[in-house]
Amino acid sequence: HGGVEHVILDFPKSTLKKLCIGDRVQIVANGAGLELTNCPAVRVMSCDPRLLNRWGVRLVSGRLRVPVTHRVPAGIMGSGLGSPTCHKGDYDIQMFDDEIVAKHGLASLRFGDLVAITDADHSFGRRYLSGAVSIGVIVHSRSDVSGHGPGVATLLTSAEGAIDPVIDNNANLGKVLKLGRWRRKARSRA
């Protein structure tokens, strides 16, 4: 969760049984500085190349087609707006208005959902920009307090709008990377 600069890790139960409070864990990150040379209008942030390979992102006529569970208008975004960087922290979807929640199907948001924020540019911080598209992952849960709600950590952004979000209920980090309960489901099918 970016707001407190924590990293969420997913371990198999066999590993969890070996861990104790206070154990140190080394994290090796991949993808820092990743650029899409075949689609320079899209910037990548905090995104492992393996995620891009498994997610189903496709280049079509110079534009990136990206599977997402929801399209969220930038006008309902709250906390995090105006942040000077998108490489840390998150951006909250305001959920205090029941009509807006129903209109955009936001009650069904889950941890790990990959979502599109329309008219939002995250190239150099978070800002409203007509035609821009940013993609992120839901990293914390709902709040009914004005300005707050499910947090979105940025993965992709295009000020030029070179991202075409495609609705896909399977566009969830857990499903894509087979983490948590989806790891168990994948094993039980094997």
CSV table of C-alpha atoms in Angstrom, one decimal:
chain,number,residue,atom,x,y,z
A,1,HIS,CA,0.0,0.0,0.0
A,2,GLY,CA,1.7,3.1,-1.2
A,3,GLY,CA,0.2,5.5,1.4
A,4,VAL,CA,2.4,4.0,4.1
A,5,GLU,CA,5.1,2.7,1.6
A,6,HIS,CA,4.5,-1.0,2.5
A,7,VAL,CA,5.1,-3.8,0.0
A,8,ILE,CA,2.5,-6.6,-0.1
A,9,LEU,CA,4.0,-10.0,-0.7
A,10,ASP,CA,2.4,-13.3,-1.6
A,11,PHE,CA,4.0,-16.5,-0.3
A,12,PRO,CA,2.8,-20.1,-0.5
A,13,LYS,CA,1.6,-21.6,2.8
A,14,SER,CA,4.7,-23.8,3.0
A,15,THR,CA,6.9,-20.6,3.0
A,16,LEU,CA,4.6,-18.8,5.5
A,17,LYS,CA,5.0,-21.6,8.0
A,18,LYS,CA,8.8,-21.0,8.0
A,19,LEU,CA,8.5,-17.2,8.5
A,20,CYS,CA,8.6,-15.4,11.9
A,21,ILE,CA,7.9,-11.8,12.9
A,22,GLY,CA,11.1,-9.8,12.4
A,23,ASP,CA,12.5,-12.0,9.6
A,24,ARG,CA,14.2,-10.0,6.9
A,25,VAL,CA,13.2,-10.5,3.3
A,26,GLN,CA,15.2,-9.3,0.3
A,27,ILE,CA,13.1,-8.0,-2.6
A,28,VAL,CA,14.5,-8.1,-6.1
A,29,ALA,CA,12.6,-5.8,-8.5
A,30,ASN,CA,12.4,-6.2,-12.3
A,31,GLY,CA,11.3,-3.6,-14.8
A,32,ALA,CA,12.6,-0.4,-13.2
A,33,GLY,CA,13.0,2.0,-16.2
A,34,LEU,CA,11.1,-0.3,-18.5
A,35,GLU,CA,10.1,1.4,-21.8
A,36,LEU,CA,7.8,0.1,-24.5
A,37,THR,CA,10.0,1.0,-27.5
A,38,ASN,CA,7.2,-0.2,-29.9
A,39,CYS,CA,4.7,2.2,-28.2
A,40,PRO,CA,6.6,5.2,-26.9
A,41,ALA,CA,3.4,7.1,-26.1
A,42,VAL,CA,2.8,4.8,-23.2
A,43,ARG,CA,4.9,5.1,-20.0
A,44,VAL,CA,5.4,2.1,-17.7
A,45,MET,CA,5.7,2.4,-13.9
A,46,SER,CA,6.2,-0.2,-11.2
A,47,CYS,CA,5.4,-3.0,-13.6
A,48,ASP,CA,7.4,-6.2,-13.9
A,49,PRO,CA,7.9,-7.3,-17.6
A,50,ARG,CA,6.5,-10.7,-16.7
A,51,LEU,CA,3.2,-9.1,-15.7
A,52,LEU,CA,2.9,-7.4,-19.1
A,53,ASN,CA,3.6,-10.8,-20.8
A,54,ARG,CA,0.9,-12.6,-18.8
A,55,TRP,CA,-1.7,-9.8,-18.7
A,56,GLY,CA,-2.8,-10.0,-22.3
A,57,VAL,CA,-1.6,-6.5,-23.2
A,58,ARG,CA,-1.5,-6.3,-27.0
A,59,LEU,CA,-0.1,-3.7,-29.5
A,60,VAL,CA,-2.7,-3.0,-32.2
A,61,SER,CA,-2.0,-0.3,-34.8
A,62,GLY,CA,0.5,1.6,-32.5
A,63,ARG,CA,-1.9,1.5,-29.6
A,64,LEU,CA,-1.9,-0.6,-26.5
A,65,ARG,CA,-5.0,-2.8,-25.8
A,66,VAL,CA,-5.1,-3.4,-22.1
A,67,PRO,CA,-7.5,-5.8,-20.2
A,68,VAL,CA,-9.2,-4.1,-17.2
A,69,THR,CA,-12.1,-4.9,-14.9
A,70,HIS,CA,-13.4,-1.3,-14.7
A,71,ARG,CA,-13.3,2.1,-16.4
A,72,VAL,CA,-13.2,4.9,-13.8
A,73,PRO,CA,-13.6,8.5,-14.8
A,74,ALA,CA,-10.9,10.9,-13.5
A,75,GLY,CA,-13.6,13.2,-12.2
A,76,ILE,CA,-14.3,10.9,-9.2
A,77,MET,CA,-10.7,10.4,-8.2
A,78,GLY,CA,-9.7,11.8,-4.8
A,79,SER,CA,-6.7,11.5,-2.5
A,80,GLY,CA,-3.5,11.3,-4.5
A,81,LEU,CA,-4.6,13.8,-7.1
A,82,GLY,CA,-1.8,16.3,-7.7
A,83,SER,CA,0.9,14.0,-6.3
A,84,PRO,CA,4.3,15.0,-7.8
A,85,THR,CA,5.1,11.3,-8.7
A,86,CYS,CA,3.3,8.1,-9.5
A,87,HIS,CA,6.2,5.9,-8.7
A,88,LYS,CA,5.0,5.6,-5.1
A,89,GLY,CA,1.7,6.2,-3.3
A,90,ASP,CA,-1.7,5.7,-4.7
A,91,TYR,CA,-4.8,7.5,-6.0
A,92,ASP,CA,-8.2,6.9,-4.4
A,93,ILE,CA,-11.5,6.2,-6.2
A,94,GLN,CA,-14.2,8.2,-4.3
A,95,MET,CA,-17.0,5.8,-3.3
A,96,PHE,CA,-19.3,8.1,-1.2
A,97,ASP,CA,-21.9,8.7,-4.0
A,98,ASP,CA,-24.1,5.6,-4.4
A,99,GLU,CA,-25.3,6.7,-7.9
A,100,ILE,CA,-21.7,7.0,-9.2
A,101,VAL,CA,-20.7,3.7,-7.7
A,102,ALA,CA,-23.7,2.0,-9.4
A,103,LYS,CA,-23.2,3.8,-12.7
A,104,HIS,CA,-19.6,2.6,-13.0
A,105,GLY,CA,-20.1,-0.8,-11.3
A,106,LEU,CA,-17.5,0.1,-8.6
A,107,ALA,CA,-19.1,-2.0,-5.8
A,108,SER,CA,-17.5,-5.1,-7.5
A,109,LEU,CA,-13.9,-3.8,-7.2
A,110,ARG,CA,-11.5,-6.3,-5.7
A,111,PHE,CA,-7.9,-6.1,-4.5
A,112,GLY,CA,-5.7,-6.7,-7.5
A,113,ASP,CA,-8.2,-5.5,-10.1
A,114,LEU,CA,-6.5,-3.8,-13.0
A,115,VAL,CA,-8.5,-0.7,-13.8
A,116,ALA,CA,-8.4,2.2,-16.3
A,117,ILE,CA,-8.7,5.8,-15.2
A,118,THR,CA,-10.0,7.8,-18.2
A,119,ASP,CA,-8.9,11.4,-18.6
A,120,ALA,CA,-6.0,10.9,-16.2
A,121,ASP,CA,-2.3,11.4,-17.0
A,122,HIS,CA,0.3,10.0,-14.6
A,123,SER,CA,3.4,10.8,-16.7
A,124,PHE,CA,4.8,13.3,-14.1
A,125,GLY,CA,2.4,13.1,-11.2
A,126,ARG,CA,-1.4,12.6,-11.2
A,127,ARG,CA,-3.5,15.1,-13.1
A,128,TYR,CA,-6.7,15.4,-15.0
A,129,LEU,CA,-6.1,15.6,-18.8
A,130,SER,CA,-8.9,15.1,-21.4
A,131,GLY,CA,-8.1,12.0,-23.6
A,132,ALA,CA,-5.3,10.6,-21.4
A,133,VAL,CA,-5.6,7.1,-20.0
A,134,SER,CA,-3.9,5.6,-17.0
A,135,ILE,CA,-4.0,2.0,-15.8
A,136,GLY,CA,-3.4,0.8,-12.3
A,137,VAL,CA,-4.0,-1.9,-9.7
A,138,ILE,CA,-6.3,-1.8,-6.7
A,139,VAL,CA,-4.0,-1.9,-3.7
A,140,HIS,CA,-6.3,-1.0,-0.7
A,141,SER,CA,-10.0,-1.1,0.1
A,142,ARG,CA,-13.0,1.1,0.1
A,143,SER,CA,-13.9,4.1,2.3
A,144,ASP,CA,-17.1,6.1,2.3
A,145,VAL,CA,-15.2,9.2,3.4
A,146,SER,CA,-15.2,12.0,0.8
A,147,GLY,CA,-11.9,12.0,-1.0
A,148,HIS,CA,-11.0,8.4,-0.2
A,149,GLY,CA,-11.8,4.9,-1.5
A,150,PRO,CA,-10.0,2.0,-3.1
A,151,GLY,CA,-6.4,3.0,-3.9
A,152,VAL,CA,-5.0,2.6,-7.4
A,153,ALA,CA,-1.2,2.2,-7.9
A,154,THR,CA,-0.2,3.3,-11.4
A,155,LEU,CA,1.3,0.7,-13.9
A,156,LEU,CA,0.8,2.4,-17.3
A,157,THR,CA,-0.1,5.9,-18.5
A,158,SER,CA,-0.5,7.7,-21.8
A,159,ALA,CA,-1.0,11.5,-22.0
A,160,GLU,CA,-1.8,11.0,-25.7
A,161,GLY,CA,-4.5,8.4,-25.0
A,162,ALA,CA,-2.6,5.6,-26.7
A,163,ILE,CA,-4.2,3.0,-24.4
A,164,ASP,CA,-7.4,1.3,-25.3
A,165,PRO,CA,-8.9,-0.3,-22.1
A,166,VAL,CA,-10.8,-3.6,-22.8
A,167,ILE,CA,-13.2,-4.8,-20.1
A,168,ASP,CA,-12.3,-8.3,-18.9
A,169,ASN,CA,-13.4,-9.7,-15.5
A,170,ASN,CA,-10.2,-11.8,-15.4
A,171,ALA,CA,-8.0,-8.7,-15.4
A,172,ASN,CA,-6.9,-9.1,-11.8
A,173,LEU,CA,-3.3,-9.3,-10.6
A,174,GLY,CA,-4.0,-12.5,-8.6
A,175,LYS,CA,-5.6,-14.2,-11.6
A,176,VAL,CA,-3.0,-13.0,-14.0
A,177,LEU,CA,0.0,-14.0,-11.9
A,178,LYS,CA,-1.8,-17.0,-10.1
A,179,LEU,CA,-1.3,-15.5,-6.6
A,180,GLY,CA,-3.2,-16.3,-3.4
A,181,ARG,CA,-6.5,-18.1,-3.9
A,182,TRP,CA,-5.9,-18.2,-7.7
A,183,ARG,CA,-2.7,-20.2,-7.1
A,184,ARG,CA,-4.7,-22.8,-5.2
A,185,LYS,CA,-7.4,-22.9,-8.0
A,186,ALA,CA,-4.7,-23.3,-10.7
A,187,ARG,CA,-3.1,-26.2,-8.7
A,188,SER,CA,-6.5,-27.9,-8.2
A,189,ARG,CA,-7.2,-27.9,-11.9
A,190,ALA,CA,-3.8,-29.5,-12.8
